[in-house]
Structure formats: C-alpha cells, structure tokens
XYZ file of C-alpha atoms in Angstrom:
481
model
C -20.713 -5.676 19.997
C -20.174 -3.204 22.455
C -22.969 0.091 22.351
C -22.636 1.329 25.672
C -19.752 4.406 26.261
C -18.601 2.913 28.895
C -18.243 -0.206 27.991
C -15.941 0.533 24.525
C -14.004 2.785 27.074
C -13.398 0.029 29.120
C -12.658 -3.062 26.732
C -10.092 -1.046 23.970
C -8.634 -0.620 27.614
C -8.213 -3.775 28.045
C -7.142 -4.686 25.111
C -4.414 -1.624 24.267
C -3.039 -3.044 27.829
C -2.730 -6.823 26.548
C -1.606 -5.736 23.088
C 1.252 -3.874 24.980
C 2.099 -6.818 27.145
C 2.395 -8.977 23.768
C 4.743 -6.978 22.639
C 7.011 -5.769 24.712
C 7.372 -10.192 25.797
C 5.328 -9.896 29.044
C 3.150 -12.297 27.169
C 5.112 -14.574 25.567
C 3.939 -16.042 21.944
C 1.831 -19.408 23.112
C 1.690 -18.469 26.866
C -2.330 -18.995 27.784
C -4.723 -15.635 28.396
C -7.302 -15.569 31.329
C -10.443 -17.134 30.710
C -13.329 -15.439 29.899
C -15.155 -15.524 33.346
C -11.694 -15.921 35.446
C -10.613 -12.501 33.362
C -14.501 -10.609 34.184
C -14.197 -11.850 37.190
C -10.560 -10.764 38.106
C -10.978 -7.667 36.503
C -14.140 -7.062 37.740
C -15.652 -6.696 33.857
C -18.640 -8.091 32.274
C -17.994 -10.277 30.286
C -19.101 -8.771 26.744
C -16.317 -6.131 27.682
C -13.916 -9.319 28.301
C -15.139 -10.798 24.993
C -15.060 -7.643 23.345
C -11.386 -7.007 23.772
C -10.357 -10.256 22.434
C -12.097 -10.724 19.979
C -10.181 -6.875 19.377
C -6.782 -8.774 19.932
C -7.706 -11.503 17.213
C -8.629 -9.394 14.929
C -4.876 -7.966 15.258
C -3.181 -11.264 14.846
C -2.443 -11.225 17.985
C -3.719 -13.982 19.886
C -5.652 -16.889 18.332
C -8.470 -19.421 20.127
C -7.699 -22.741 20.853
C -10.532 -25.911 20.899
C -11.238 -26.387 24.526
C -7.678 -23.757 26.112
C -9.006 -20.232 25.030
C -6.769 -17.870 23.653
C -3.167 -18.394 23.301
C -0.516 -15.673 22.397
C 0.105 -15.662 18.464
C 3.215 -16.663 17.572
C 5.357 -13.601 16.598
C 7.087 -13.525 13.213
C 10.346 -11.573 12.973
C 10.779 -8.543 11.058
C 13.415 -8.485 8.698
C 16.214 -6.814 10.159
C 18.914 -6.793 7.958
C 18.778 -4.243 5.507
C 18.847 -5.101 2.217
C 20.823 -2.955 0.210
C 22.217 -4.302 -3.113
C 24.952 -2.250 -5.872
C 22.649 -0.498 -8.326
C 22.351 -3.091 -11.054
C 21.555 -3.056 -15.009
C 20.602 -6.333 -15.483
C 18.346 -6.815 -17.959
C 14.433 -7.584 -16.852
C 13.428 -10.851 -19.379
C 12.704 -13.103 -16.391
C 10.975 -10.636 -14.555
C 9.011 -9.894 -17.338
C 8.404 -13.809 -17.497
C 6.723 -14.054 -13.892
C 4.543 -11.112 -14.770
C 2.796 -12.917 -17.100
C 2.340 -15.639 -15.302
C 0.677 -14.148 -12.564
C -1.213 -12.162 -14.840
C -2.387 -15.381 -16.566
C -3.418 -16.936 -13.408
C -5.059 -14.342 -12.062
C -7.082 -14.826 -15.351
C -8.547 -18.660 -14.598
C -11.150 -19.881 -12.622
C -11.472 -20.998 -9.678
C -7.859 -19.166 -7.993
C -7.671 -18.071 -4.801
C -5.686 -14.437 -6.059
C -3.066 -13.692 -2.942
C -1.649 -11.159 -5.409
C -4.095 -8.723 -6.681
C -3.217 -5.404 -4.845
C -6.617 -4.461 -5.172
C -9.288 -4.658 -2.729
C -12.336 -7.041 -2.929
C -15.509 -7.245 -1.245
C -18.534 -4.659 0.198
C -16.840 -3.536 3.335
C -13.748 -2.152 1.024
C -15.631 0.908 -0.705
C -18.733 2.913 -0.197
C -20.619 1.861 -2.858
C -23.706 2.116 -2.663
C -23.069 6.068 -0.719
C -20.260 6.649 -3.946
C -23.479 5.555 -6.000
C -26.206 8.097 -5.163
C -23.850 11.045 -4.954
C -22.649 9.948 -8.595
C -26.742 9.874 -9.324
C -27.348 13.063 -7.438
C -24.973 14.866 -9.805
C -26.211 13.481 -13.039
C -29.886 14.343 -11.939
C -28.405 17.880 -11.113
C -26.648 17.808 -14.417
C -28.075 15.603 -17.240
C -26.188 17.524 -19.690
C -22.382 16.623 -19.053
C -22.755 12.844 -20.508
C -23.830 14.922 -23.647
C -20.607 17.288 -23.920
C -16.778 16.684 -23.735
C -15.375 17.386 -20.433
C -12.346 20.082 -20.592
C -8.897 19.687 -19.136
C -9.703 19.445 -15.240
C -13.574 20.078 -15.451
C -13.933 18.580 -11.794
C -13.596 21.676 -9.961
C -15.482 20.571 -7.169
C -12.637 17.619 -6.729
C -9.625 19.851 -7.349
C -11.155 22.420 -4.578
C -11.646 18.846 -2.097
C -8.247 18.161 -2.974
C -6.366 21.509 -2.111
C -8.697 21.364 1.317
C -7.668 17.801 2.101
C -3.457 18.243 1.239
C -2.709 19.913 4.936
C -3.496 16.870 5.698
C -0.178 15.176 4.332
C 1.245 18.103 4.652
C 1.042 19.006 0.908
C -0.189 22.738 0.699
C -1.135 23.040 -3.378
C -2.908 24.981 -5.134
C -5.665 24.116 -8.537
C -3.096 25.865 -10.620
C -0.865 22.953 -9.937
C -2.680 20.399 -10.247
C -3.866 17.983 -12.877
C -6.626 15.363 -13.443
C -5.595 11.972 -14.534
C -6.845 8.486 -15.836
C -5.855 7.257 -12.602
C -2.367 7.428 -11.097
C -0.702 5.243 -13.285
C -1.697 7.544 -15.569
C -0.710 10.166 -13.718
C 3.093 8.368 -13.667
C 4.034 7.922 -16.626
C 2.764 11.552 -17.769
C 5.336 12.979 -14.838
C 8.169 10.913 -16.554
C 7.700 11.789 -19.748
C 7.483 15.892 -18.589
C 10.822 15.178 -16.657
C 13.123 13.001 -19.578
C 14.575 12.006 -22.961
C 14.407 8.655 -24.396
C 18.029 7.347 -22.734
C 18.022 8.275 -19.858
C 18.224 6.834 -16.097
C 15.728 7.104 -13.360
C 16.613 5.656 -10.000
C 13.758 3.886 -8.583
C 13.646 2.137 -5.593
C 14.287 -2.275 -5.059
C 12.190 -4.093 -4.528
C 9.983 -1.374 -6.608
C 6.394 -1.909 -7.803
C 6.749 -4.301 -10.484
C 4.817 -2.171 -13.476
C 7.808 0.470 -13.085
C 9.966 -1.334 -14.518
C 7.571 -1.871 -18.338
C 6.699 2.201 -17.675
C 10.390 2.626 -18.243
C 11.229 0.597 -21.268
C 8.343 1.565 -23.213
C 9.660 5.592 -22.776
C 12.791 4.288 -23.614
C 14.532 5.262 -20.102
C 17.263 3.141 -17.815
C 16.194 2.095 -14.306
C 18.548 2.357 -11.520
C 17.752 0.504 -8.318
C 18.492 1.911 -5.071
C 18.167 0.379 -2.292
C 15.798 0.041 -0.007
C 15.915 -0.973 3.869
C 12.684 -3.136 4.279
C 12.148 -0.681 7.808
C 13.263 2.637 7.027
C 12.621 2.711 3.555
C 14.933 4.733 0.383
C 18.355 4.063 0.812
C 19.527 8.502 0.497
C 22.931 8.063 1.575
C 22.651 6.149 -2.290
C 20.218 8.401 -3.752
C 22.729 11.222 -3.129
C 25.879 9.264 -4.279
C 23.861 8.624 -7.647
C 22.738 12.661 -8.062
C 26.667 13.171 -7.022
C 27.872 11.293 -9.798
C 25.361 13.152 -12.267
C 23.744 9.533 -13.425
C 20.119 10.568 -12.026
C 17.354 12.880 -14.717
C 15.036 11.959 -12.352
C 14.089 9.212 -9.260
C 10.103 7.886 -8.882
C 10.004 6.870 -4.941
C 7.326 5.883 -2.656
C 7.857 7.586 0.337
C 4.966 7.065 2.569
C 3.322 3.471 2.344
C 6.103 1.580 -0.062
C 4.502 -1.153 -2.089
C 5.776 -3.751 -1.460
C 6.889 -3.828 2.015
C 4.333 -1.320 3.527
C 7.873 1.182 5.430
C 7.441 4.410 5.629
C 10.671 6.845 5.020
C 11.154 9.063 8.982
C 10.585 12.355 8.537
C 13.834 13.574 8.692
C 15.411 11.214 6.165
C 11.959 12.535 3.509
C 13.608 16.334 4.961
C 16.996 15.681 3.384
C 15.823 12.946 0.736
C 14.075 16.472 -0.624
C 17.231 18.899 -0.213
C 18.907 16.705 -2.170
C 17.352 16.807 -5.075
C 16.541 20.717 -4.385
C 20.395 21.205 -4.311
C 20.914 18.613 -7.536
C 18.121 19.839 -9.325
C 16.589 16.711 -10.409
C 12.844 16.254 -10.173
C 11.994 13.086 -7.973
C 8.237 11.828 -8.663
C 6.387 11.383 -5.137
C 3.667 7.695 -5.775
C 1.854 8.438 -2.653
C -0.870 6.418 -3.515
C -1.813 4.374 0.015
C -0.396 8.097 1.849
C -3.539 8.250 2.908
C -3.722 4.022 4.516
C -1.164 5.223 6.720
C -2.255 3.226 10.934
C -0.665 6.316 12.394
C -2.420 9.817 13.225
C -1.576 12.185 12.580
C -0.650 10.847 8.997
C 2.983 11.135 8.292
C 4.051 14.525 6.105
C 4.857 13.421 1.968
C 8.166 14.311 0.361
C 6.337 17.000 -1.358
C 5.677 18.454 2.254
C 9.248 19.360 2.472
C 9.918 21.009 -1.393
C 11.080 24.225 -1.819
C 11.240 24.856 -5.699
C 9.261 22.424 -7.077
C 11.291 19.559 -7.943
C 8.709 17.154 -6.336
C 5.518 15.424 -8.517
C 3.500 14.079 -6.607
C 1.142 11.569 -8.324
C -2.439 9.851 -6.309
C -5.214 8.689 -6.453
C -8.483 7.358 -5.579
C -8.871 3.719 -7.245
C -7.129 1.441 -4.098
C -9.211 3.783 -1.201
C -13.038 5.144 -3.192
C -13.174 4.599 -7.032
C -11.600 1.901 -8.503
C -13.381 2.281 -11.705
C -13.675 5.544 -11.668
C -10.189 5.393 -12.672
C -9.811 9.658 -11.219
C -5.775 10.000 -10.988
C -4.252 13.199 -10.344
C -1.067 14.686 -9.286
C 1.166 18.162 -8.429
C 2.991 19.036 -11.011
C 5.509 21.654 -9.106
C 7.356 23.747 -11.443
C 7.003 20.779 -14.670
C 2.625 21.463 -14.366
C 2.598 23.058 -17.634
C 4.728 21.063 -19.352
C 2.466 17.391 -17.747
C -0.568 19.698 -18.482
C 0.208 20.128 -21.636
C 0.853 16.656 -22.382
C -2.206 15.274 -20.447
C -4.281 17.133 -23.578
C -1.587 15.345 -26.274
C -2.717 12.388 -24.790
C -5.959 12.048 -23.285
C -7.180 14.844 -22.928
C -9.627 15.369 -20.162
C -11.290 13.013 -18.118
C -14.802 12.935 -17.143
C -16.473 15.304 -15.719
C -19.272 13.586 -14.201
C -17.120 10.546 -12.075
C -14.681 13.289 -11.545
C -17.528 15.577 -9.714
C -19.124 12.897 -8.216
C -16.059 11.657 -6.490
C -15.829 15.722 -5.291
C -19.537 15.488 -3.536
C -18.527 12.272 -1.977
C -15.408 14.397 -0.508
C -17.649 17.682 0.136
C -20.046 15.400 2.470
C -17.077 14.550 4.496
C -17.928 10.998 4.561
C -14.303 10.489 3.150
C -12.661 10.734 5.913
C -14.675 8.338 7.824
C -14.616 6.134 5.210
C -10.431 6.268 5.088
C -10.821 5.748 9.394
C -12.425 2.710 9.264
C -10.186 1.342 6.846
C -7.177 1.578 8.334
C -8.552 -0.426 11.535
C -9.530 -2.378 8.695
C -6.500 -3.378 7.051
C -4.013 -2.897 10.216
C -6.248 -5.878 11.821
C -5.879 -7.729 8.574
C -2.257 -7.337 7.891
C -1.841 -8.391 11.924
C -4.059 -11.714 11.093
C -1.902 -12.369 8.015
C 0.989 -12.273 9.572
C -0.240 -14.535 12.088
C -1.323 -16.754 9.457
C 2.015 -16.640 8.223
C 3.360 -17.277 11.975
C 0.966 -20.040 12.179
C 2.161 -22.009 9.080
C 5.654 -20.820 7.286
C 8.515 -22.821 7.709
C 11.043 -21.259 10.736
C 12.917 -18.957 9.874
C 10.774 -16.932 8.014
C 10.206 -13.316 7.905
C 7.600 -10.926 7.114
C 7.704 -6.535 7.430
C 5.683 -4.506 10.093
C 3.931 -2.540 7.384
C 3.492 1.290 8.548
C 0.058 1.884 6.223
C -2.104 -0.348 3.817
C -2.876 -3.645 3.021
C 0.473 -5.158 2.264
C 2.874 -7.985 3.390
C 6.906 -8.591 1.686
C 7.685 -12.101 3.242
C 11.528 -13.012 3.297
C 11.412 -16.885 3.179
C 14.623 -18.685 4.501
C 17.566 -19.471 2.073
C 16.944 -22.162 0.135
C 13.335 -21.407 -0.855
C 12.910 -19.973 -4.655
C 9.291 -18.660 -4.743
C 9.538 -19.122 -8.123
C 8.989 -22.931 -7.948
C 6.726 -21.969 -4.754
C 5.195 -19.859 -7.026
C 3.987 -23.266 -9.911
C 3.604 -25.466 -6.843
C 1.123 -22.901 -5.202
C -0.985 -22.806 -8.507
C -1.059 -26.304 -8.988
C -3.826 -26.141 -5.896
C -5.531 -23.426 -7.407
C -3.428 -20.091 -5.504
C -1.898 -17.474 -6.565
C 0.971 -15.101 -5.733
C 3.439 -12.179 -6.377
C 7.096 -14.023 -6.503
C 9.583 -11.704 -5.104
C 11.146 -11.948 -9.016
C 8.928 -8.736 -10.118
C 9.954 -6.675 -7.804
C 13.237 -6.129 -8.939
C 16.159 -7.800 -12.038
C 17.849 -10.760 -10.966
C 17.356 -13.033 -8.279
C 18.235 -10.892 -5.286
C 14.601 -11.855 -4.148
C 13.698 -14.974 -4.884
C 13.627 -16.373 -2.027
C 10.569 -13.359 -0.952
C 7.125 -13.027 -2.000
C 4.177 -10.748 -1.890
C 0.481 -11.444 -0.063
C -2.876 -9.172 -0.664
C -4.897 -8.785 2.838
C -7.352 -6.394 0.635
C -9.530 -9.503 1.465
C -12.390 -11.084 2.452
C -10.133 -13.362 5.373
C -12.635 -16.447 4.863
C -11.620 -19.821 4.565
C -10.715 -20.009 1.277
C -8.514 -17.154 2.229
C -6.804 -19.026 5.057
C -6.744 -22.591 3.353
C -4.411 -20.924 0.743
C -1.512 -19.426 3.120
C -1.785 -22.978 5.266
C -1.471 -24.108 1.751
C 1.965 -22.411 0.440
C 3.136 -22.807 3.920
C 3.055 -26.284 3.603
C 4.732 -25.815 0.608
C 7.736 -23.640 1.107
C 7.976 -25.916 4.087
C 8.664 -29.214 1.868
C 10.350 -27.040 -0.633
C 12.825 -26.009 2.404
C 13.319 -29.545 4.053
C 14.279 -30.601 0.113
C 17.163 -27.975 -0.342
C 18.430 -28.946 2.655
C 18.322 -32.636 2.459
C-alpha cells in the first residue's frame, strides 16, 4: 500500500505509462516486463512504487505473474468487430424460457460457482455497515414510521437527493415527475403499462435483458427485436425504420452501460434517438440501472438529457450500487407521470418510508459518491482481470466486449461451440453461467455467453473460468473434427 502522496503519484504515472504501451502494442502480448528491482533502479524509484504499479496492472488484467519469470503482458482478447445486425424477429420464446428456467434452477444448487448472477456479492461491493447506521439513525429519530402506513412518495429526503444528483447524468428532473417503486423492475412494468395496450408491439434491443421477454408476454405485448452493436449500442437506423412504418407503440432501451453488452451509445446517437421518439411521439423507456457505474469521468449523459417534450421515461434504482434488499427503484415519468402514479397506487400503494429515508440520509451525507468512485475502479479492474482469464483459458478465436461500465462481460466463442451444450457440461462440474440464447429468441447468440465479474475473484472463481474454457476448447475441437 502506497501512503505517501508523492509516491502515489509516481506509481500511478508509471502504471498509466505502461498501460498505454500495452494498449498501443508497444508492449505486445507475451512480452516480459523489466524486473521489479531493475525497473526501480532504471527509473530511480523505490521498489514499493514499482510493486504498486505492477500490482495495479495485474488487477486490471493487463499483466500476469509467471513463476521465476517476473511479469509478462497478458494475452489480449479482441472485441467483437462485426455488428450483430439482424432482421427484426417475431419468433417464439419457448427455448429461451426453458433455458432461463434451467439457469435459475442451477443457481439454487448447493456448492455451485455462479458466474451468471448480475448481483454483487461480498463486503467490498456494498457499504452495508454505513447504510445500517443510517437506517438505525432514521428509526431512532422517527420510530413511528414502523407503525404508520407510508403514503406514495413519502420518502421526501430520497426524492430530493435524486433531484440533486440528477445533473451528474444530464437529468434535470423535479419532485413532481418522480415515482418511487419496488425496485427498477416494477418501475419498468409500470412504465410499460402506462404507455401500451395488450397487443401492442414494443421495440427492444437484441441482445436484451432476459426478463424483458416474460414481462412483455405477461402484459400481452409483442417484442420487436432491434439490432444492437456490441460497441455502439442500439442501431438508430433500425429504430427509425420501425418508427417510419408505425409498428412500435413504445421502445425499451439501455443506452448507458447495456446489459449484457456493457456498451454505451455515443452522445450523438443518443441525441438523434431522442429527437426521433419526440418527432414520432413514441415513448422510450430508458433503463439506467447501470448508468452510474460508467468508467468514464465525467459520466456520459442519459438519453433523457436530450428529451424535449417528455417522451422519454427514465427507470433506475439502487439495487446494483447500494442496497439490493431495500428494493428501492424510481422513475422519471416525463409526460406520463400522472398515469404512472395512479398505476403505482392501484398496484402496490407505496414504498417503505423508513428504507427510503435511510437511503436518502446516506446520499445526503455525501457517502454515496465516494462509494461509487470506488465501485467504478473496482469493477473496471475486475472486468479487466476476467478478460485476461478468458484470453488465457478460452479457445483461440474467442472475442469479448470491452465494457464502458458495470460488471458484465459478453463473450463470443468461435462458430461451432454451442453454449447450451457448454452450459450443461459446466453445470456437471459445478459451474453456471448465462448462455447467450436467453438474451434473444432463436439461435442467433447460440455461440455467446455472459459472465458476471461482481464477486471476489478468488481461487474458486478462477478455477471455474478455467473449467468453462477447457470445456469450450474441447467442444470446438469436436465440432471441427
């Protein structure tokens, strides 16, 4: 641990310089780095400074130690280069639903190593002790909350903090436009109910968040899959074509830190998409649950930042970043706020005032932004380390996204590897991951899978990645005869 500020600057400068050399190819994969003592003498730095720089490079997955050989540059995974453009589909979802049920059943098995669940696990990912103190403090000051029915939007402190924090993402909202919900999933459901009728068609990204499919089905809605590029996000040309045809009643999208691809749409594309939905007066529900976990600073603005007439609804919550069990979600309903407020009251009434005020107190104290900065650094390092592990253990020809934020990694395996088969083989060895087929209908992502990087990357996790890679390699060899 480097404690001296000057030494901290030196090790960070050295780490950044070497990372740039790796990214630009001046230090290619497999290149051996100078020894710790040799580099310290060459740069006239302390040994601790060089050790700290190498450790940061290792945490980012850029270098790896080799017994008796020091450090070498990790193998580099290429990103998906082709757009995953597809003709919009109205295929059935039976295979997708069966696969998802298989995943959920596998996750309940004892002793499983779960690489699938997109929920952080471990003390480093949530400020549990500080949040517990904030909750206890609110309860001590207002004990009557536990014997009083909460009214809709009664956690005013939380609402005020959401308004105050909004400009960080280009969101200039008001108390009147906000609705507190039971997690972001209820917010998404309420938004869909407010802007559609059974039988309507809703445009969604492909690949897309797997829970969207049963949600749309339960509401009697049809999903129109829209092509989504692993680097640039939702294909705005494809959206415009659908809007011109008048086929869409609404759109659901994740323009900032997409699940499962991890990409963020360029600002110009967000501006264009916002202009289109305002022009055609088609509501767009913006799922922003990962938006605060962007790696870049300052954060890229939400699509909502470019919404002129309230046709964009923002859905968000605190489950991924702060308090999963508190189930606090929220939305900015735009021009549909009044309808959404009524639907919320008619369905689940109100959210816990105690829990809402506790989160509001935590945000008010200023702890949240510090927590988020740490999370962003941690997830960036963890995703880098998992990419390095995939490069080390998965078959040649494997590609992986380079996420713009969050903790999810999308893997494209070479043609011939069926991740449905791979899933069953990995499960037999005590490992579960998300096969690509749950993110779209049909077989277009049959060679893909998603990994979660939001747990301790301990020996069991590393061994699980190694097992999946070994099995995938064997399947590829078998497929190629």
